[in-house]
Amino acid sequence: MKAFGTPSYHPRGEYPGNLTNVNGILYFTANDGTYGNELWQSDGTEHGTRLVKDIYHGTTGSNPSKLTNVNGTLFFAANDGFNGCELWKSDGTATGTALVKNINQRPLIYLPPPSGTPAPPDTDTATTWGAFDNNISEFVNMSGSLYFVAHDGHHGYELWKSDGTPANTQLVKDIDPSFSPDNPINRRVDILGVAGGLVYLQANDGSHGSELWVSDGTEQGTQQVRDIALGAASSNPQDLINFNGILYFTAENGTNGRELWRSDGTSSGTQIVRDIQPGMGTSKPRNFAVAGKVMYFSASDGTRVQAEILRPHDLALAHRNAARHRRFEAHSDLRTPRLRQQLRTARRNQLPQPHHGRTPRLSAVHHKHIVVDVQRLAKVLGQHRHLPLQLARQHPVTHPALCSI
């Protein structure tokens, strides 16, 4: 491969970052000590590892970020020294690496020009020039288009989309219309992710607080999904993950604390999955990961560290029984050979008794409910790779429960 700089001279850029695969070519950012932090590509050989383009001429670097593959085109944010941090694209060649659109052209931040670089012709002097940094961020690919958050100087931070052309790089919807240059307060839109062919957002329209929104890429199809925390209060949806085409996230409705929710993009289909820590207590679900047909996450029910295994086909059962089963339980199909082997392994390794007082045993019953201590469970499952090792080996005192649905 290739070495980049030395720590003593280049403390910020010697380590390649933002590694992104586009059609079998690795794109990344790096500082070789000559061009600053810029966009590079590699085919895995030293000869095939090269600078794509010196976007910000000289040693300053354009600091590319948010590298995202959209149908074979690399999109990223970069600062060329003239336009501020804006949307760029690349096909892997210097000539094919270009600014898509200067979204915010308001000259609000003035900086000296790069060494040896002439000022833009519309400025008064060569030392007073610049462009507003719109902090373009949160890139996601949905149905072959790039969705991102940007500030054009007139609408505040809102949802935008682009197909790589200036004409089709446009604002999707002005969710918070209260922003103006004279009233710069803006309730920022945050992209949570993509699920089921929809872009999910956390947004505040000025009336309902920060709530869950959804967009299909049109102004009419960009709307609030549900006012989870009623009125001006905010549910602050976070930690989105796409599991089987359904959005899972955490939110606070003012009654149950921060718990696990799910949504199919409709108001009626947006519901709390389970009040893991009953009442106003907060279970803080986090560390979400999908492995096969199971979604794992960590949480705390407020009493002890426990583990849950809940298969996707058990979601309806778990939701109906949530009021009765306040502790984490393991719902699994005991008829599968793999699970029977897991239970035999657990019995051999002397897992603790479940809270209902019976030891794990093979059974013809379709669903069995088992509550076990994560520290001892991790010792078994970590050895047999039934759970992600980085989660399974966490200490149960400093990390809450490892769960799955």
C-alpha positions as CSV (number, residue, x, y, z in Angstrom):
1,M,0.0,0.0,0.0
2,K,1.3,3.5,0.8
3,A,2.5,5.5,3.7
4,F,1.0,8.9,4.4
5,G,3.0,11.6,6.3
6,T,4.5,11.2,9.7
7,P,2.8,12.0,13.1
8,S,5.5,14.6,14.0
9,Y,4.7,16.8,11.0
10,H,1.1,15.9,10.2
11,P,-0.8,15.2,13.4
12,R,-4.2,15.6,11.7
13,G,-3.9,13.8,8.4
14,E,-1.4,10.9,8.5
15,Y,-4.1,8.3,9.0
16,P,-6.5,7.6,6.0
17,G,-10.1,7.9,6.9
18,N,-13.7,7.9,5.4
19,L,-13.0,4.6,3.7
20,T,-15.7,4.0,1.0
21,N,-16.1,1.4,-1.6
22,V,-17.3,2.5,-5.1
23,N,-17.4,-0.2,-7.8
24,G,-14.5,-2.1,-6.2
25,I,-12.3,0.9,-5.8
26,L,-11.5,2.2,-2.3
27,Y,-11.9,6.0,-1.8
28,F,-10.6,7.7,1.3
29,T,-9.2,10.9,2.7
30,A,-5.5,11.3,3.6
31,N,-2.7,13.9,4.0
32,D,0.6,13.0,2.3
33,G,2.3,16.2,3.7
34,T,2.2,17.9,0.3
35,Y,-1.5,18.5,-0.6
36,G,-3.2,18.6,2.7
37,N,-6.1,16.4,3.6
38,E,-7.6,15.4,0.2
39,L,-9.5,12.7,-1.7
40,W,-7.5,9.6,-2.6
41,Q,-8.3,6.2,-4.3
42,S,-6.8,2.8,-4.2
43,D,-7.1,-0.6,-5.9
44,G,-5.1,-2.3,-3.1
45,T,-1.7,-1.8,-4.6
46,E,0.9,1.0,-4.0
47,H,1.0,1.8,-7.7
48,G,-2.8,2.1,-7.8
49,T,-3.1,4.3,-4.7
50,R,-3.2,7.9,-5.9
51,L,-4.5,11.4,-5.2
52,V,-7.8,11.9,-7.0
53,K,-7.7,15.7,-7.1
54,D,-6.1,18.6,-5.2
55,I,-9.4,20.4,-4.5
56,Y,-8.0,23.1,-2.2
57,H,-4.7,24.0,-3.9
58,G,-1.7,24.0,-1.6
59,T,-1.1,22.3,1.7
60,T,-4.3,23.4,3.4
61,G,-6.5,20.6,2.1
62,S,-10.2,20.5,1.3
63,N,-11.0,18.1,4.1
64,P,-13.5,15.9,2.2
65,S,-16.0,14.2,4.4
66,K,-19.4,12.3,4.3
67,L,-18.1,10.0,1.4
68,T,-21.2,8.3,0.1
69,N,-21.7,5.9,-2.9
70,V,-24.8,6.5,-4.9
71,N,-25.2,4.1,-7.8
72,G,-21.5,4.3,-8.6
73,T,-21.0,8.0,-8.1
74,L,-19.1,9.2,-5.1
75,F,-20.6,12.2,-3.3
76,F,-18.9,14.1,-0.6
77,A,-18.6,17.5,1.1
78,A,-15.4,19.5,0.6
79,N,-14.1,23.1,0.7
80,D,-12.2,24.4,-2.3
81,G,-11.3,27.7,-0.7
82,F,-13.8,29.7,-2.7
83,N,-17.3,28.2,-2.1
84,G,-17.1,27.0,1.5
85,C,-18.1,23.5,2.4
86,E,-20.3,22.3,-0.4
87,L,-21.5,19.2,-2.3
88,W,-19.0,17.5,-4.6
89,K,-19.0,14.4,-6.7
90,S,-16.3,12.2,-8.3
91,D,-16.0,9.5,-10.9
92,G,-12.4,8.8,-9.8
93,T,-10.7,11.1,-12.2
94,A,-9.5,14.7,-11.6
95,T,-11.7,16.1,-14.4
96,G,-14.7,14.1,-13.1
97,T,-14.3,15.5,-9.6
98,A,-16.3,18.6,-9.5
99,L,-18.5,20.9,-7.4
100,V,-22.2,19.8,-7.8
101,K,-23.7,23.1,-6.6
102,N,-22.8,26.1,-4.5
103,I,-25.9,25.8,-2.3
104,N,-25.2,28.8,0.0
105,Q,-23.7,31.7,-1.8
106,R,-24.0,34.3,1.0
107,P,-20.5,35.7,1.7
108,L,-20.7,35.7,5.5
109,I,-17.3,34.3,6.4
110,Y,-14.3,36.1,5.0
111,L,-10.9,34.5,5.0
112,P,-7.6,35.3,3.3
113,P,-7.3,33.4,0.0
114,P,-5.0,30.4,-0.3
115,S,-1.4,31.2,-1.0
116,G,-0.9,32.0,-4.7
117,T,-4.6,31.8,-5.4
118,P,-6.4,34.8,-7.0
119,A,-9.5,36.1,-5.3
120,P,-12.9,35.5,-7.1
121,P,-13.7,38.3,-9.6
122,D,-16.7,39.6,-7.7
123,T,-14.8,40.6,-4.6
124,D,-13.4,44.0,-3.8
125,T,-9.9,43.0,-2.9
126,A,-7.7,39.9,-3.0
127,T,-7.7,39.7,0.8
128,T,-11.4,40.0,1.5
129,W,-13.3,37.0,0.1
130,G,-15.0,33.9,1.1
131,A,-18.3,32.0,1.3
132,F,-20.8,30.8,3.9
133,D,-20.0,27.3,5.2
134,N,-23.4,25.6,5.0
135,N,-22.2,22.6,7.1
136,I,-23.6,20.2,4.6
137,S,-24.1,16.9,6.4
138,E,-25.9,13.6,6.9
139,F,-25.6,11.9,3.5
140,V,-27.9,8.9,2.7
141,N,-28.7,7.1,-0.5
142,M,-32.3,6.4,-1.1
143,S,-33.6,5.0,-4.4
144,G,-30.5,6.3,-6.3
145,S,-30.7,9.8,-5.1
146,L,-28.5,11.5,-2.4
147,Y,-30.4,13.0,0.5
148,F,-28.6,15.4,2.9
149,V,-29.0,18.4,5.2
150,A,-27.9,21.8,4.0
151,H,-28.3,25.5,4.7
152,D,-28.8,27.8,1.7
153,G,-28.9,31.0,3.6
154,H,-32.7,31.4,3.1
155,H,-34.4,28.4,4.6
156,G,-32.1,27.3,7.4
157,Y,-31.0,23.7,7.8
158,E,-33.4,21.6,5.8
159,L,-33.7,18.4,3.8
160,W,-32.2,18.4,0.3
161,K,-31.7,15.9,-2.5
162,S,-29.5,15.6,-5.5
163,D,-28.9,13.4,-8.6
164,G,-25.5,14.9,-9.2
165,T,-26.7,17.8,-11.4
166,P,-27.1,21.4,-10.4
167,A,-30.6,21.6,-11.7
168,N,-31.8,18.6,-9.7
169,T,-30.0,19.5,-6.5
170,Q,-32.8,21.1,-4.6
171,L,-34.6,21.7,-1.3
172,V,-37.2,19.0,-0.6
173,K,-39.3,20.9,1.8
174,D,-39.0,24.0,4.1
175,I,-40.1,22.2,7.3
176,D,-39.5,25.1,9.6
177,P,-40.6,28.3,7.7
178,S,-39.8,30.6,10.5
179,F,-36.1,31.0,9.4
180,S,-35.0,34.2,7.7
181,P,-31.8,36.1,7.5
182,D,-33.3,38.6,10.0
183,N,-34.4,35.7,12.3
184,P,-31.5,33.3,12.1
185,I,-32.8,30.9,14.7
186,N,-33.4,27.5,12.9
187,R,-34.7,24.2,14.3
188,R,-32.3,21.9,12.5
189,V,-33.4,18.8,10.6
190,D,-31.5,15.6,11.3
191,I,-31.6,12.6,9.0
192,L,-32.1,9.4,11.0
193,G,-31.8,6.9,8.1
194,V,-33.6,5.0,5.4
195,A,-36.1,2.2,5.9
196,G,-38.8,0.8,3.5
197,G,-37.9,3.2,0.7
198,L,-38.4,6.3,2.9
199,V,-36.1,8.8,4.5
200,Y,-36.8,9.3,8.2
201,L,-36.0,12.6,9.9
202,Q,-36.0,14.3,13.3
203,A,-37.5,17.7,12.6
204,N,-39.2,20.5,14.3
205,D,-41.8,22.6,12.4
206,G,-42.1,25.1,15.2
207,S,-45.4,23.7,16.5
208,H,-44.8,20.1,17.6
209,G,-41.3,20.0,18.9
210,S,-38.6,17.6,17.5
211,E,-40.6,14.6,16.2
212,L,-40.4,11.8,13.7
213,W,-40.8,12.9,10.1
214,V,-40.8,10.9,6.9
215,S,-40.0,11.8,3.2
216,D,-40.5,10.1,-0.1
217,G,-38.5,12.8,-1.8
218,T,-41.4,15.1,-2.6
219,E,-42.7,18.2,-0.8
220,Q,-46.1,16.6,-0.4
221,G,-44.7,13.3,0.8
222,T,-42.5,15.0,3.5
223,Q,-44.6,15.1,6.7
224,Q,-44.7,14.4,10.4
225,V,-45.3,10.7,11.1
226,R,-46.7,11.1,14.6
227,D,-46.7,13.6,17.4
228,I,-45.2,11.2,19.9
229,A,-44.7,13.7,22.7
230,L,-47.9,15.7,22.4
231,G,-47.9,19.5,21.8
232,A,-44.8,21.5,21.8
233,A,-42.9,18.8,23.7
234,S,-40.2,16.8,21.9
235,S,-39.8,13.1,21.7
236,N,-36.3,13.5,20.1
237,P,-36.3,10.2,18.1
238,Q,-32.7,8.8,17.9
239,D,-30.7,5.6,17.2
240,L,-32.5,4.6,14.0
241,I,-32.0,1.1,12.6
242,N,-33.6,-0.6,9.6
243,F,-34.7,-4.1,10.5
244,N,-36.7,-6.1,8.0
245,G,-37.9,-2.9,6.3
246,I,-39.3,-1.4,9.6
247,L,-37.7,1.5,11.3
248,Y,-36.7,0.9,15.0
249,F,-35.7,3.9,17.1
250,T,-35.7,5.3,20.6
251,A,-38.0,8.1,21.7
252,E,-39.7,9.7,24.8
253,N,-43.4,10.2,24.8
254,G,-43.6,11.9,28.2
255,T,-45.0,8.8,29.9
256,N,-42.6,5.9,29.4
257,G,-39.2,7.5,29.3
258,R,-36.8,6.7,26.5
259,E,-37.8,3.3,25.1
260,L,-37.7,1.3,21.9
261,W,-40.2,2.3,19.2
262,R,-41.0,1.1,15.7
263,S,-42.6,2.7,12.6
264,D,-43.7,1.7,9.1
265,G,-44.0,5.4,8.1
266,T,-47.7,5.8,9.2
267,S,-49.1,7.3,12.4
268,S,-51.0,4.1,13.3
269,G,-48.0,2.0,12.6
270,T,-45.7,4.0,14.9
271,Q,-45.8,2.4,18.3
272,I,-43.7,1.7,21.4
273,V,-42.4,-1.9,21.1
274,R,-42.1,-2.4,24.9
275,D,-41.9,-0.4,28.1
276,I,-38.7,-2.1,29.1
277,Q,-38.3,-0.1,32.3
278,P,-41.9,0.5,33.4
279,G,-43.3,3.9,34.0
280,M,-41.2,7.0,33.7
281,G,-38.0,5.0,34.0
282,T,-35.7,5.0,31.0
283,S,-34.2,1.8,29.7
284,K,-31.9,3.7,27.2
285,P,-31.9,1.1,24.3
286,R,-28.7,1.5,22.3
287,N,-25.8,-0.3,20.5
288,F,-28.2,-1.7,17.9
289,A,-26.9,-4.3,15.5
290,V,-28.5,-6.8,13.1
291,A,-27.0,-10.3,12.8
292,G,-28.9,-12.6,10.5
293,K,-32.6,-12.5,11.4
294,V,-32.1,-11.1,14.9
295,M,-31.6,-7.5,16.1
296,Y,-29.4,-7.0,19.2
297,F,-29.3,-4.0,21.5
298,S,-28.4,-3.1,25.0
299,A,-30.9,-1.8,27.6
300,S,-31.7,-1.8,31.3
301,D,-35.0,-2.7,33.0
302,G,-33.8,-1.0,36.2
303,T,-33.4,-4.1,38.3
304,R,-30.7,-6.4,37.0
305,V,-28.6,-7.1,33.9
306,Q,-30.4,-9.5,31.7
307,A,-30.4,-10.9,28.2
308,E,-33.2,-11.3,25.8
309,I,-33.5,-13.3,22.6
310,L,-36.6,-12.5,20.6
311,R,-37.0,-13.7,17.1
312,P,-38.7,-11.5,14.5
313,H,-41.8,-13.8,14.3
314,D,-42.3,-13.3,18.0
315,L,-42.8,-9.5,17.9
316,A,-46.5,-9.6,17.9
317,L,-46.6,-12.0,20.8
318,A,-44.1,-9.9,22.8
319,H,-46.1,-6.8,22.2
320,R,-49.3,-8.4,23.4
321,N,-47.7,-9.8,26.5
322,A,-45.7,-6.7,27.4
323,A,-47.9,-5.8,30.3
324,R,-47.4,-9.3,31.9
325,H,-43.8,-9.8,31.1
326,R,-42.0,-6.9,32.7
327,R,-38.6,-8.6,32.8
328,F,-36.5,-9.5,29.8
329,E,-37.4,-12.9,28.5
330,A,-36.0,-15.1,25.8
331,H,-38.6,-16.1,23.2
332,S,-37.3,-18.8,20.8
333,D,-38.5,-21.7,18.8
334,L,-37.3,-24.8,20.7
335,R,-38.1,-27.0,17.7
336,T,-35.0,-25.9,15.8
337,P,-31.9,-28.1,16.1
338,R,-29.7,-25.1,16.6
339,L,-31.6,-23.8,19.6
340,R,-31.7,-27.3,21.1
341,Q,-27.9,-27.4,20.8
342,Q,-27.7,-23.9,22.4
343,L,-29.7,-25.1,25.4
344,R,-27.6,-28.2,25.8
345,T,-24.5,-26.0,25.7
346,A,-26.0,-23.7,28.3
347,R,-26.9,-26.6,30.6
348,R,-23.4,-28.0,30.3
349,N,-21.9,-24.6,31.2
350,Q,-24.2,-24.3,34.2
351,L,-26.1,-21.1,33.3
352,P,-28.0,-19.6,36.3
353,Q,-31.6,-20.6,36.9
354,P,-34.3,-18.4,35.2
355,H,-36.2,-16.1,37.5
356,H,-39.3,-18.4,37.4
357,G,-37.2,-21.1,39.3
358,R,-36.9,-23.8,36.6
359,T,-33.6,-24.7,35.0
360,P,-33.3,-24.6,31.2
361,R,-34.4,-27.9,29.7
362,L,-35.5,-29.2,26.3
363,S,-39.2,-28.9,25.8
364,A,-41.9,-29.4,23.1
365,V,-43.5,-26.1,24.1
366,H,-43.4,-23.7,21.2
367,H,-42.1,-20.7,23.3
368,K,-40.0,-20.8,26.4
369,H,-39.2,-17.8,28.6
370,I,-35.7,-17.7,30.1
371,V,-34.0,-14.9,32.0
372,V,-30.3,-15.2,32.5
373,D,-27.3,-13.2,33.7
374,V,-25.4,-11.6,30.8
375,Q,-22.0,-12.1,32.2
376,R,-22.3,-15.8,32.4
377,L,-24.4,-16.0,29.2
378,A,-21.6,-14.1,27.3
379,K,-19.1,-16.6,28.5
380,V,-21.0,-19.3,26.6
381,L,-22.3,-17.4,23.6
382,G,-19.1,-15.6,23.1
383,Q,-17.2,-18.9,22.7
384,H,-19.8,-20.2,20.2
385,R,-20.2,-16.9,18.3
386,H,-24.0,-16.8,18.8
387,L,-23.7,-13.0,19.7
388,P,-21.4,-10.2,18.5
389,L,-18.3,-10.6,20.6
390,Q,-17.8,-6.9,21.2
391,L,-21.2,-6.9,22.8
392,A,-21.2,-10.3,24.5
393,R,-17.9,-9.6,26.4
394,Q,-19.0,-6.3,27.9
395,H,-19.0,-6.2,31.7
396,P,-22.6,-6.4,33.0
397,V,-22.1,-3.8,35.7
398,T,-20.8,-1.0,33.4
399,H,-23.0,-2.0,30.4
400,P,-26.7,-2.7,30.6
401,A,-28.5,-5.7,29.2
402,L,-27.7,-7.3,25.9
403,C,-31.1,-7.9,24.2
404,S,-32.4,-8.8,20.8
405,I,-35.6,-8.8,18.9
